[in-house]
Structures are given as C-alpha cells and as structure tokens.
PDB file of C-alpha atoms in Angstrom:
ATOM      1  CA  MET A 186     -25.478  48.184 -30.838  1.00 51.00           C
ATOM      2  CA  THR A 187     -29.097  47.501 -29.872  1.00 55.00           C
ATOM      3  CA  ASP A 188     -32.012  48.278 -32.201  1.00 57.00           C
ATOM      4  CA  ASN A 189     -33.164  51.023 -29.956  1.00 55.00           C
ATOM      5  CA  LYS A 190     -29.734  52.715 -29.978  1.00 58.00           C
ATOM      6  CA  GLU A 191     -29.829  52.591 -33.764  1.00 57.00           C
ATOM      7  CA  ARG A 192     -33.317  54.190 -33.629  1.00 47.00           C
ATOM      8  CA  VAL A 193     -31.884  56.893 -31.335  1.00 44.00           C
ATOM      9  CA  LYS A 194     -29.072  57.642 -33.779  1.00 45.00           C
ATOM     10  CA  LYS A 195     -31.571  57.832 -36.637  1.00 45.00           C
ATOM     11  CA  SER A 196     -34.199  59.952 -34.922  1.00 45.00           C
ATOM     12  CA  PHE A 197     -31.833  62.521 -33.420  1.00 48.00           C
ATOM     13  CA  GLY A 198     -29.509  62.443 -36.393  1.00 40.00           C
ATOM     14  CA  GLU A 199     -32.290  63.412 -38.684  1.00 43.00           C
ATOM     15  CA  ASN A 200     -33.647  65.997 -36.302  1.00 47.00           C
ATOM     16  CA  ALA A 201     -30.550  67.409 -34.584  1.00 44.00           C
ATOM     17  CA  ALA A 202     -31.012  70.968 -35.861  1.00 48.00           C
ATOM     18  CA  ASN A 203     -34.584  71.078 -34.451  1.00 47.00           C
ATOM     19  CA  TYR A 204     -33.312  70.815 -30.838  1.00 49.00           C
ATOM     20  CA  VAL A 205     -31.488  74.184 -31.133  1.00 46.00           C
ATOM     21  CA  MET A 206     -34.966  75.732 -31.388  1.00 48.00           C
ATOM     22  CA  SER A 207     -36.585  73.706 -28.481  1.00 48.00           C
ATOM     23  CA  GLU A 208     -37.439  76.031 -25.671  1.00 47.00           C
ATOM     24  CA  ILE A 209     -37.540  73.153 -23.167  1.00 51.00           C
ATOM     25  CA  HIS A 210     -34.083  72.076 -24.024  1.00 51.00           C
ATOM     26  CA  ALA A 211     -32.372  75.428 -24.766  1.00 51.00           C
ATOM     27  CA  LYS A 212     -33.791  77.656 -22.017  1.00 61.00           C
ATOM     28  CA  GLY A 213     -35.294  75.478 -19.217  1.00 79.00           C
ATOM     29  CA  LYS A 214     -35.058  76.890 -15.729  1.00 91.00           C
ATOM     30  CA  ASP A 215     -33.429  73.678 -14.728  1.00 95.00           C
ATOM     31  CA  LEU A 216     -30.182  74.743 -16.434  1.00 95.00           C
ATOM     32  CA  THR A 217     -29.855  77.419 -13.710  1.00 95.00           C
ATOM     33  CA  TRP A 218     -30.701  74.906 -11.008  1.00 97.00           C
ATOM     34  CA  ILE A 219     -27.958  72.545 -12.230  1.00 97.00           C
ATOM     35  CA  VAL A 220     -25.317  75.308 -11.885  1.00 96.00           C
ATOM     36  CA  GLU A 221     -26.637  76.250  -8.397  1.00 97.00           C
ATOM     37  CA  GLU A 222     -26.429  72.614  -7.181  1.00 98.00           C
ATOM     38  CA  VAL A 223     -22.903  72.193  -8.563  1.00 98.00           C
ATOM     39  CA  LYS A 224     -21.722  75.312  -6.743  1.00 97.00           C
ATOM     40  CA  LYS A 225     -23.470  74.175  -3.594  1.00 97.00           C
ATOM     41  CA  HIS A 226     -22.049  70.605  -3.427  1.00 97.00           C
ATOM     42  CA  VAL A 227     -18.686  70.745  -5.303  1.00 96.00           C
ATOM     43  CA  PRO A 228     -16.589  73.783  -4.222  1.00 90.00           C
ATOM     44  CA  GLN A 229     -13.916  73.626  -6.992  1.00 92.00           C
ATOM     45  CA  PRO A 230     -15.086  71.191  -9.769  1.00 96.00           C
ATOM     46  CA  HIS A 231     -12.364  70.468 -12.254  1.00 97.00           C
ATOM     47  CA  LEU A 232     -14.076  68.102 -14.690  1.00 98.00           C
ATOM     48  CA  ALA A 233     -17.668  67.445 -15.562  1.00 99.00           C
ATOM     49  CA  LEU A 234     -19.396  64.973 -17.959  1.00 99.00           C
ATOM     50  CA  ASP A 235     -22.702  65.606 -19.644  1.00 98.00           C
ATOM     51  CA  ILE A 236     -24.255  62.406 -20.846  1.00 98.00           C
ATOM     52  CA  ALA A 237     -26.371  62.370 -24.007  1.00 96.00           C
ATOM     53  CA  THR A 238     -25.509  66.074 -24.382  1.00 95.00           C
ATOM     54  CA  GLY A 239     -27.530  66.567 -27.538  1.00 92.00           C
ATOM     55  CA  ALA A 240     -27.206  70.184 -28.722  1.00 90.00           C
ATOM     56  CA  GLY A 241     -24.925  70.878 -25.762  1.00 94.00           C
ATOM     57  CA  PHE A 242     -27.115  73.188 -23.662  1.00 93.00           C
ATOM     58  CA  THR A 243     -26.337  71.427 -20.276  1.00 96.00           C
ATOM     59  CA  ALA A 244     -22.641  71.264 -21.191  1.00 96.00           C
ATOM     60  CA  PHE A 245     -22.665  74.946 -21.809  1.00 95.00           C
ATOM     61  CA  ALA A 246     -24.287  75.637 -18.426  1.00 95.00           C
ATOM     62  CA  LEU A 247     -21.759  73.500 -16.689  1.00 97.00           C
ATOM     63  CA  SER A 248     -18.921  75.387 -18.454  1.00 96.00           C
ATOM     64  CA  THR A 249     -19.815  78.487 -16.415  1.00 95.00           C
ATOM     65  CA  CYS A 250     -18.932  76.701 -13.054  1.00 96.00           C
ATOM     66  CA  VAL A 251     -16.581  73.797 -13.977  1.00 98.00           C
ATOM     67  CA  GLY A 252     -13.024  73.994 -15.201  1.00 98.00           C
ATOM     68  CA  ARG A 253     -13.555  71.631 -18.149  1.00 98.00           C
ATOM     69  CA  VAL A 254     -16.557  69.791 -19.521  1.00 98.00           C
ATOM     70  CA  ILE A 255     -16.967  66.747 -21.765  1.00 98.00           C
ATOM     71  CA  GLY A 256     -20.229  66.418 -23.697  1.00 98.00           C
ATOM     72  CA  LEU A 257     -20.971  62.862 -24.690  1.00 98.00           C
ATOM     73  CA  ASP A 258     -23.535  61.718 -27.265  1.00 96.00           C
ATOM     74  CA  LEU A 259     -24.334  58.753 -29.391  1.00 92.00           C
ATOM     75  CA  THR A 260     -25.182  60.842 -32.430  1.00 89.00           C
ATOM     76  CA  THR A 261     -22.568  62.497 -34.638  1.00 90.00           C
ATOM     77  CA  GLU A 262     -25.032  65.027 -36.046  1.00 88.00           C
ATOM     78  CA  MET A 263     -25.931  66.231 -32.556  1.00 86.00           C
ATOM     79  CA  LEU A 264     -22.366  66.800 -31.639  1.00 94.00           C
ATOM     80  CA  GLN A 265     -21.891  68.742 -34.875  1.00 92.00           C
ATOM     81  CA  VAL A 266     -24.768  71.015 -33.789  1.00 90.00           C
ATOM     82  CA  ALA A 267     -23.240  71.383 -30.362  1.00 92.00           C
ATOM     83  CA  GLN A 268     -19.870  72.259 -31.732  1.00 92.00           C
ATOM     84  CA  ARG A 269     -21.430  75.013 -33.935  1.00 91.00           C
ATOM     85  CA  GLN A 270     -23.193  76.273 -30.798  1.00 89.00           C
ATOM     86  CA  ALA A 271     -19.948  76.294 -28.842  1.00 91.00           C
ATOM     87  CA  GLU A 272     -18.294  78.373 -31.533  1.00 92.00           C
ATOM     88  CA  GLN A 273     -21.240  80.782 -31.609  1.00 89.00           C
ATOM     89  CA  PHE A 274     -21.126  81.139 -27.784  1.00 87.00           C
ATOM     90  CA  GLN A 275     -17.309  81.324 -27.762  1.00 92.00           C
ATOM     91  CA  CYS A 276     -17.261  78.490 -25.253  1.00 93.00           C
ATOM     92  CA  THR A 277     -13.716  77.094 -25.200  1.00 94.00           C
ATOM     93  CA  ASN A 278     -13.747  74.770 -22.123  1.00 97.00           C
ATOM     94  CA  VAL A 279     -16.090  72.091 -23.587  1.00 97.00           C
ATOM     95  CA  THR A 280     -14.964  69.148 -25.728  1.00 97.00           C
ATOM     96  CA  TRP A 281     -17.223  66.598 -27.446  1.00 98.00           C
ATOM     97  CA  MET A 282     -17.012  62.848 -27.502  1.00 97.00           C
ATOM     98  CA  ILE A 283     -18.999  60.145 -29.305  1.00 96.00           C
ATOM     99  CA  GLY A 284     -20.100  57.519 -26.912  1.00 96.00           C
ATOM    100  CA  ASP A 285     -22.708  55.154 -25.478  1.00 96.00           C
ATOM    101  CA  ALA A 286     -24.100  56.226 -22.069  1.00 97.00           C
ATOM    102  CA  GLU A 287     -24.275  52.537 -21.114  1.00 97.00           C
ATOM    103  CA  ASN A 288     -20.630  51.756 -21.925  1.00 97.00           C
ATOM    104  CA  ILE A 289     -18.391  54.788 -21.585  1.00 97.00           C
ATOM    105  CA  SER A 290     -14.775  54.397 -22.620  1.00 96.00           C
ATOM    106  CA  LEU A 291     -13.265  56.567 -19.877  1.00 97.00           C
ATOM    107  CA  PRO A 292     -11.319  55.600 -16.689  1.00 98.00           C
ATOM    108  CA  ASP A 293     -12.775  55.235 -13.195  1.00 98.00           C
ATOM    109  CA  GLN A 294     -13.203  58.109 -10.705  1.00 98.00           C
ATOM    110  CA  LEU A 295     -12.498  60.884 -13.264  1.00 98.00           C
ATOM    111  CA  PHE A 296     -15.328  63.421 -12.877  1.00 99.00           C
ATOM    112  CA  ASP A 297     -16.501  65.655 -10.017  1.00 99.00           C
ATOM    113  CA  VAL A 298     -19.905  66.118 -11.589  1.00 99.00           C
ATOM    114  CA  VAL A 299     -21.987  64.113 -14.141  1.00 99.00           C
ATOM    115  CA  THR A 300     -25.276  65.254 -15.612  1.00 99.00           C
ATOM    116  CA  CYS A 301     -27.916  63.770 -17.810  1.00 98.00           C
ATOM    117  CA  ARG A 302     -30.776  65.950 -18.772  1.00 97.00           C
ATOM    118  CA  ILE A 303     -34.069  64.860 -20.523  1.00 95.00           C
ATOM    119  CA  ALA A 304     -32.354  61.815 -22.089  1.00 96.00           C
ATOM    120  CA  ALA A 305     -32.341  58.793 -19.889  1.00 98.00           C
ATOM    121  CA  HIS A 306     -35.805  57.822 -20.980  1.00 97.00           C
ATOM    122  CA  HIS A 307     -34.231  56.886 -24.274  1.00 95.00           C
ATOM    123  CA  PHE A 308     -31.706  54.474 -22.734  1.00 96.00           C
ATOM    124  CA  PRO A 309     -32.614  50.825 -23.297  1.00 94.00           C
ATOM    125  CA  HIS A 310     -30.981  49.990 -19.892  1.00 96.00           C
ATOM    126  CA  PRO A 311     -30.759  53.148 -17.799  1.00 97.00           C
ATOM    127  CA  GLU A 312     -29.514  51.103 -14.854  1.00 98.00           C
ATOM    128  CA  LYS A 313     -26.300  50.412 -16.808  1.00 98.00           C
ATOM    129  CA  ALA A 314     -25.838  54.092 -17.536  1.00 98.00           C
ATOM    130  CA  PHE A 315     -26.259  54.935 -13.835  1.00 99.00           C
ATOM    131  CA  GLN A 316     -23.788  52.300 -12.932  1.00 98.00           C
ATOM    132  CA  GLU A 317     -21.372  53.802 -15.419  1.00 99.00           C
ATOM    133  CA  VAL A 318     -21.903  57.251 -13.812  1.00 99.00           C
ATOM    134  CA  TYR A 319     -21.154  55.861 -10.396  1.00 99.00           C
ATOM    135  CA  ARG A 320     -17.947  54.320 -11.761  1.00 99.00           C
ATOM    136  CA  LEU A 321     -16.830  57.551 -13.317  1.00 99.00           C
ATOM    137  CA  LEU A 322     -17.476  59.836 -10.370  1.00 99.00           C
ATOM    138  CA  VAL A 323     -14.782  60.639  -7.811  1.00 98.00           C
ATOM    139  CA  PRO A 324     -15.756  59.835  -4.136  1.00 97.00           C
ATOM    140  CA  LYS A 325     -18.448  62.325  -2.999  1.00 97.00           C
ATOM    141  CA  GLY A 326     -18.934  63.425  -6.626  1.00 98.00           C
ATOM    142  CA  ILE A 327     -22.496  64.206  -7.750  1.00 98.00           C
ATOM    143  CA  PHE A 328     -24.825  63.044 -10.456  1.00 99.00           C
ATOM    144  CA  ILE A 329     -27.609  65.410 -11.442  1.00 99.00           C
ATOM    145  CA  LEU A 330     -30.388  63.660 -13.370  1.00 99.00           C
ATOM    146  CA  ILE A 331     -33.298  65.494 -14.962  1.00 98.00           C
ATOM    147  CA  ASP A 332     -35.955  63.561 -16.751  1.00 98.00           C
ATOM    148  CA  ASN A 333     -39.655  63.087 -17.275  1.00 98.00           C
ATOM    149  CA  TYR A 334     -41.545  60.819 -14.902  1.00 99.00           C
ATOM    150  CA  ALA A 335     -44.792  59.057 -15.211  1.00 98.00           C
ATOM    151  CA  PRO A 336     -47.827  59.324 -12.855  1.00 98.00           C
ATOM    152  CA  ALA A 337     -48.085  56.511 -10.305  1.00 97.00           C
ATOM    153  CA  ASP A 338     -51.201  55.076 -11.998  1.00 98.00           C
ATOM    154  CA  PRO A 339     -49.934  52.164 -14.145  1.00 98.00           C
ATOM    155  CA  SER A 340     -52.601  52.670 -16.806  1.00 98.00           C
ATOM    156  CA  VAL A 341     -51.529  56.337 -17.265  1.00 98.00           C
ATOM    157  CA  GLU A 342     -47.871  55.289 -17.292  1.00 99.00           C
ATOM    158  CA  ALA A 343     -48.623  52.809 -20.133  1.00 98.00           C
ATOM    159  CA  LEU A 344     -50.599  55.432 -22.048  1.00 98.00           C
ATOM    160  CA  LEU A 345     -47.854  58.044 -21.685  1.00 98.00           C
ATOM    161  CA  ASN A 346     -45.264  55.643 -22.905  1.00 98.00           C
ATOM    162  CA  ARG A 347     -47.399  54.576 -25.849  1.00 98.00           C
ATOM    163  CA  VAL A 348     -47.889  58.246 -26.855  1.00 98.00           C
ATOM    164  CA  GLU A 349     -44.130  58.843 -26.561  1.00 97.00           C
ATOM    165  CA  THR A 350     -43.202  55.841 -28.619  1.00 97.00           C
ATOM    166  CA  LEU A 351     -45.652  56.690 -31.435  1.00 97.00           C
ATOM    167  CA  ARG A 352     -44.326  60.144 -31.535  1.00 96.00           C
ATOM    168  CA  ASP A 353     -40.626  59.000 -31.488  1.00 93.00           C
ATOM    169  CA  PRO A 354     -39.731  55.311 -32.082  1.00 92.00           C
ATOM    170  CA  SER A 355     -36.386  55.876 -30.246  1.00 89.00           C
ATOM    171  CA  HIS A 356     -38.281  56.382 -26.947  1.00 94.00           C
ATOM    172  CA  GLY A 357     -37.369  53.866 -24.206  1.00 96.00           C
ATOM    173  CA  HIS A 358     -39.535  54.283 -21.158  1.00 98.00           C
ATOM    174  CA  VAL A 359     -40.619  57.045 -18.739  1.00 98.00           C
ATOM    175  CA  TYR A 360     -40.627  55.497 -15.261  1.00 99.00           C
ATOM    176  CA  THR A 361     -42.426  56.687 -12.124  1.00 98.00           C
ATOM    177  CA  LEU A 362     -40.645  58.819  -9.531  1.00 98.00           C
ATOM    178  CA  GLU A 363     -40.276  55.903  -7.289  1.00 97.00           C
ATOM    179  CA  LYS A 364     -38.781  53.686 -10.052  1.00 98.00           C
ATOM    180  CA  TRP A 365     -36.224  56.368 -11.218  1.00 98.00           C
ATOM    181  CA  SER A 366     -35.082  56.801  -7.551  1.00 98.00           C
ATOM    182  CA  GLN A 367     -34.867  53.061  -7.103  1.00 98.00           C
ATOM    183  CA  LEU A 368     -32.614  52.649 -10.213  1.00 98.00           C
ATOM    184  CA  LEU A 369     -30.288  55.413  -8.858  1.00 98.00           C
ATOM    185  CA  GLY A 370     -30.118  53.716  -5.479  1.00 97.00           C
ATOM    186  CA  GLN A 371     -29.374  50.338  -7.073  1.00 98.00           C
ATOM    187  CA  ALA A 372     -26.446  51.850  -8.879  1.00 98.00           C
ATOM    188  CA  GLY A 373     -24.722  52.353  -5.596  1.00 98.00           C
ATOM    189  CA  PHE A 374     -25.289  56.005  -4.697  1.00 97.00           C
ATOM    190  CA  SER A 375     -25.181  56.707  -0.961  1.00 90.00           C
ATOM    191  CA  LYS A 376     -27.649  59.490  -1.189  1.00 96.00           C
ATOM    192  CA  VAL A 377     -30.502  60.045  -3.673  1.00 98.00           C
ATOM    193  CA  GLU A 378     -32.702  63.169  -3.392  1.00 98.00           C
ATOM    194  CA  GLU A 379     -35.627  64.443  -5.488  1.00 98.00           C
ATOM    195  CA  LEU A 380     -34.765  68.106  -5.423  1.00 98.00           C
ATOM    196  CA  LYS A 381     -37.386  69.676  -7.608  1.00 98.00           C
ATOM    197  CA  LYS A 382     -40.484  68.666  -9.533  1.00 98.00           C
ATOM    198  CA  TRP A 383     -42.378  70.661 -12.148  1.00 97.00           C
ATOM    199  CA  GLU A 384     -44.599  70.431 -15.219  1.00 96.00           C
ATOM    200  CA  ASN A 385     -44.321  71.340 -18.848  1.00 94.00           C
ATOM    201  CA  HIS A 386     -47.554  71.853 -20.720  1.00 96.00           C
ATOM    202  CA  VAL A 387     -46.543  70.809 -24.207  1.00 95.00           C
ATOM    203  CA  ASP A 388     -48.430  71.682 -27.333  1.00 97.00           C
ATOM    204  CA  LEU A 389     -48.682  68.476 -29.439  1.00 97.00           C
ATOM    205  CA  ASP A 390     -48.186  70.075 -32.847  1.00 96.00           C
ATOM    206  CA  PRO A 391     -44.692  71.476 -32.362  1.00 93.00           C
ATOM    207  CA  TRP A 392     -43.785  68.400 -30.243  1.00 94.00           C
ATOM    208  CA  PHE A 393     -44.613  66.248 -33.218  1.00 95.00           C
ATOM    209  CA  ARG A 394     -42.774  68.584 -35.610  1.00 92.00           C
ATOM    210  CA  ARG A 395     -39.504  68.474 -33.550  1.00 87.00           C
ATOM    211  CA  MET A 396     -39.224  64.709 -34.347  1.00 86.00           C
ATOM    212  CA  ASN A 397     -40.945  64.884 -37.754  1.00 91.00           C
ATOM    213  CA  THR A 398     -43.649  62.398 -36.534  1.00 94.00           C
ATOM    214  CA  PRO A 399     -45.374  60.979 -39.634  1.00 95.00           C
ATOM    215  CA  ALA A 400     -49.096  61.834 -39.974  1.00 97.00           C
ATOM    216  CA  VAL A 401     -50.202  58.242 -39.509  1.00 97.00           C
ATOM    217  CA  GLU A 402     -48.457  58.092 -36.133  1.00 97.00           C
ATOM    218  CA  ARG A 403     -49.853  61.474 -35.052  1.00 97.00           C
ATOM    219  CA  GLU A 404     -53.252  60.058 -35.720  1.00 97.00           C
ATOM    220  CA  LYS A 405     -52.523  56.990 -33.625  1.00 98.00           C
ATOM    221  CA  VAL A 406     -51.429  59.357 -30.772  1.00 98.00           C
ATOM    222  CA  PHE A 407     -54.796  61.172 -30.922  1.00 98.00           C
ATOM    223  CA  GLU A 408     -56.666  57.878 -31.214  1.00 98.00           C
ATOM    224  CA  ALA A 409     -54.980  56.655 -27.994  1.00 98.00           C
ATOM    225  CA  LEU A 410     -55.636  59.797 -26.172  1.00 98.00           C
ATOM    226  CA  ASN A 411     -59.210  60.142 -27.316  1.00 98.00           C
ATOM    227  CA  GLN A 412     -59.945  56.525 -26.357  1.00 98.00           C
ATOM    228  CA  ALA A 413     -58.514  57.030 -22.860  1.00 98.00           C
ATOM    229  CA  THR A 414     -60.763  57.434 -19.849  1.00 98.00           C
ATOM    230  CA  LYS A 415     -61.553  60.982 -18.707  1.00 98.00           C
ATOM    231  CA  LYS A 416     -59.423  60.439 -15.608  1.00 98.00           C
ATOM    232  CA  GLN A 417     -56.484  59.372 -17.673  1.00 98.00           C
ATOM    233  CA  GLN A 418     -56.967  62.347 -20.016  1.00 98.00           C
ATOM    234  CA  GLN A 419     -57.126  64.786 -17.067  1.00 98.00           C
ATOM    235  CA  THR A 420     -53.997  63.263 -15.502  1.00 98.00           C
ATOM    236  CA  LEU A 421     -52.139  63.775 -18.784  1.00 98.00           C
ATOM    237  CA  GLY A 422     -53.581  67.268 -19.216  1.00 98.00           C
ATOM    238  CA  TYR A 423     -55.268  66.348 -22.490  1.00 98.00           C
ATOM    239  CA  ASP A 424     -58.517  68.076 -23.613  1.00 98.00           C
ATOM    240  CA  PRO A 425     -60.022  66.218 -26.615  1.00 96.00           C
ATOM    241  CA  LYS A 426     -62.190  69.312 -27.424  1.00 96.00           C
ATOM    242  CA  SER A 427     -59.255  71.792 -27.480  1.00 96.00           C
ATOM    243  CA  SER A 428     -58.225  73.391 -30.760  1.00 95.00           C
ATOM    244  CA  SER A 429     -54.550  73.409 -29.577  1.00 96.00           C
ATOM    245  CA  PRO A 430     -54.283  70.036 -27.692  1.00 97.00           C
ATOM    246  CA  GLN A 431     -51.594  69.628 -25.121  1.00 98.00           C
ATOM    247  CA  ILE A 432     -50.203  67.039 -22.689  1.00 98.00           C
ATOM    248  CA  ILE A 433     -48.353  67.454 -19.499  1.00 98.00           C
ATOM    249  CA  LEU A 434     -44.788  66.197 -19.215  1.00 98.00           C
ATOM    250  CA  ARG A 435     -43.840  65.977 -15.530  1.00 98.00           C
ATOM    251  CA  LYS A 436     -40.129  66.398 -14.703  1.00 98.00           C
ATOM    252  CA  CYS A 437     -37.932  65.863 -11.734  1.00 98.00           C
ATOM    253  CA  MET A 438     -34.448  66.821 -10.804  1.00 99.00           C
ATOM    254  CA  TRP A 439     -32.458  64.209  -8.722  1.00 99.00           C
ATOM    255  CA  LEU A 440     -29.195  64.675  -6.992  1.00 99.00           C
ATOM    256  CA  ALA A 441     -27.317  61.402  -6.297  1.00 99.00           C
ATOM    257  CA  GLN A 442     -23.957  61.475  -4.410  1.00 98.00           C
ATOM    258  CA  LYS A 443     -21.388  58.743  -4.537  1.00 97.00           C
TER     259      LYS A 443
END
C-alpha cells in the first residue's frame, strides 16, 4: 500500500465520526441529483457500488432507487460509522466492503451504477480507479463522479492543492474540470458529461476541525493564502480581512457511460 493510502487510512480513521456531522457530506443537494440521474439512465438498477463510501451517505441515497448497494472504503473506522448509520436509518439493502478503489476485488461487469462522491481527489492514481469502474460496469452502465475541481489558472490550482495538503496530508490532487474529464475519457467511457457545477463557501475553522488540522499547519494555510496575489485570493474566495475566513470549493458532477 502506498504512503498516501496509509495517510488516508490514518486521517479518516482518526476523524471518521466527524464526517457524520459534515453538512456537505451528509446533506448535499447532489445526493438528490444522484438519485435523479440513476432513475433517468437506468430503469431497473439491481446493483450499485459506492467507492470511498466514507460514512455511507451516497450509499444510503442509492439504496432508495437501487435493489442492492455495496459501499466500499479503505478505512475500517469509516465503515463502522457507516454501519451504525445504516442501523439507525433501518437501511437493509446496503452492505459494506473494505477495499482499495484502485484495485477492487470484484468480477467484471457486475454493477449497473457506480458512484464516487467527494473522494477521488484523495486517490494517488485516480486514472486507475476510473479504469476499475469501467471494468466493473455492465455495458451502458453509468458512473457518477462528484468532486472538487481547480480553477483553470495553474497558480491557483497549485495554491488550492497546497492549502488542501496542509489541512489534510492524505490529500492527493484537485484537478481542473478539463483534466478530470480527460481522465474519465481515457478510462474508456463512451460518453462523459459535466452535468452540474456549483460552489461551496467553506468556513476554514470547522473545515480544519473536521480533520483535526494541527495549529502549525493551520498557520501555514493562512500564510499561503495571505501571501497570494489579490487575484488568487479573489478566485479562491478568500478575504484576508475577514473575521470568519472562507475559501470556495468548486464542485462538479460528471456522468460517464460505458
């Protein structure tokens, strides 16, 4: 297992319970959009896979429109949280599986639907994960990817990824819209669409707390943001004079069909 995957296990293992309280993860409007797209494109989906399921919120959304769902995650502690959530919600058609998104121990052409929500930016090699998704989907099956994307300006992309890595050392990379779409196309999908784009204005303090970012790393984040150009700050939605500083995390929902 790579060093970054070990960091993912450590970061999310130690902070698994915090994700139950995360508004972005637990109650995002994109959960409704996922269900709508599944109903639109797959009339009678029997089996779905949610990659890097975390606390299970996407798997629970899928469970309302798919016969059976498997939630896969690298981190045991996250799946324990997901299982407790399933019991609380009385959700009986979701099962949980420990696994690596880049090397999934399941047979070819098994799933009607695969999802990955706000997680692929942690993968060391997202292209491998997307190839695995393609392998696992039945013909005409769909992959719904939701993740952050970086502005097209390379300097802002670099700054955003530095901030993300300082906040959470398990961070991999947030790519531009063009690059994410390119990676999906290279995995073999016949159709790749950017369905929706939106912004989350994230307060830095609770964002840090969710991953228990050490004070010294928080200071480095503010140092990086304060030293950025005014244009870079504006692009990231950062106001150095604000008493409650924020940054903008831009998100996109892609639909890729095999």
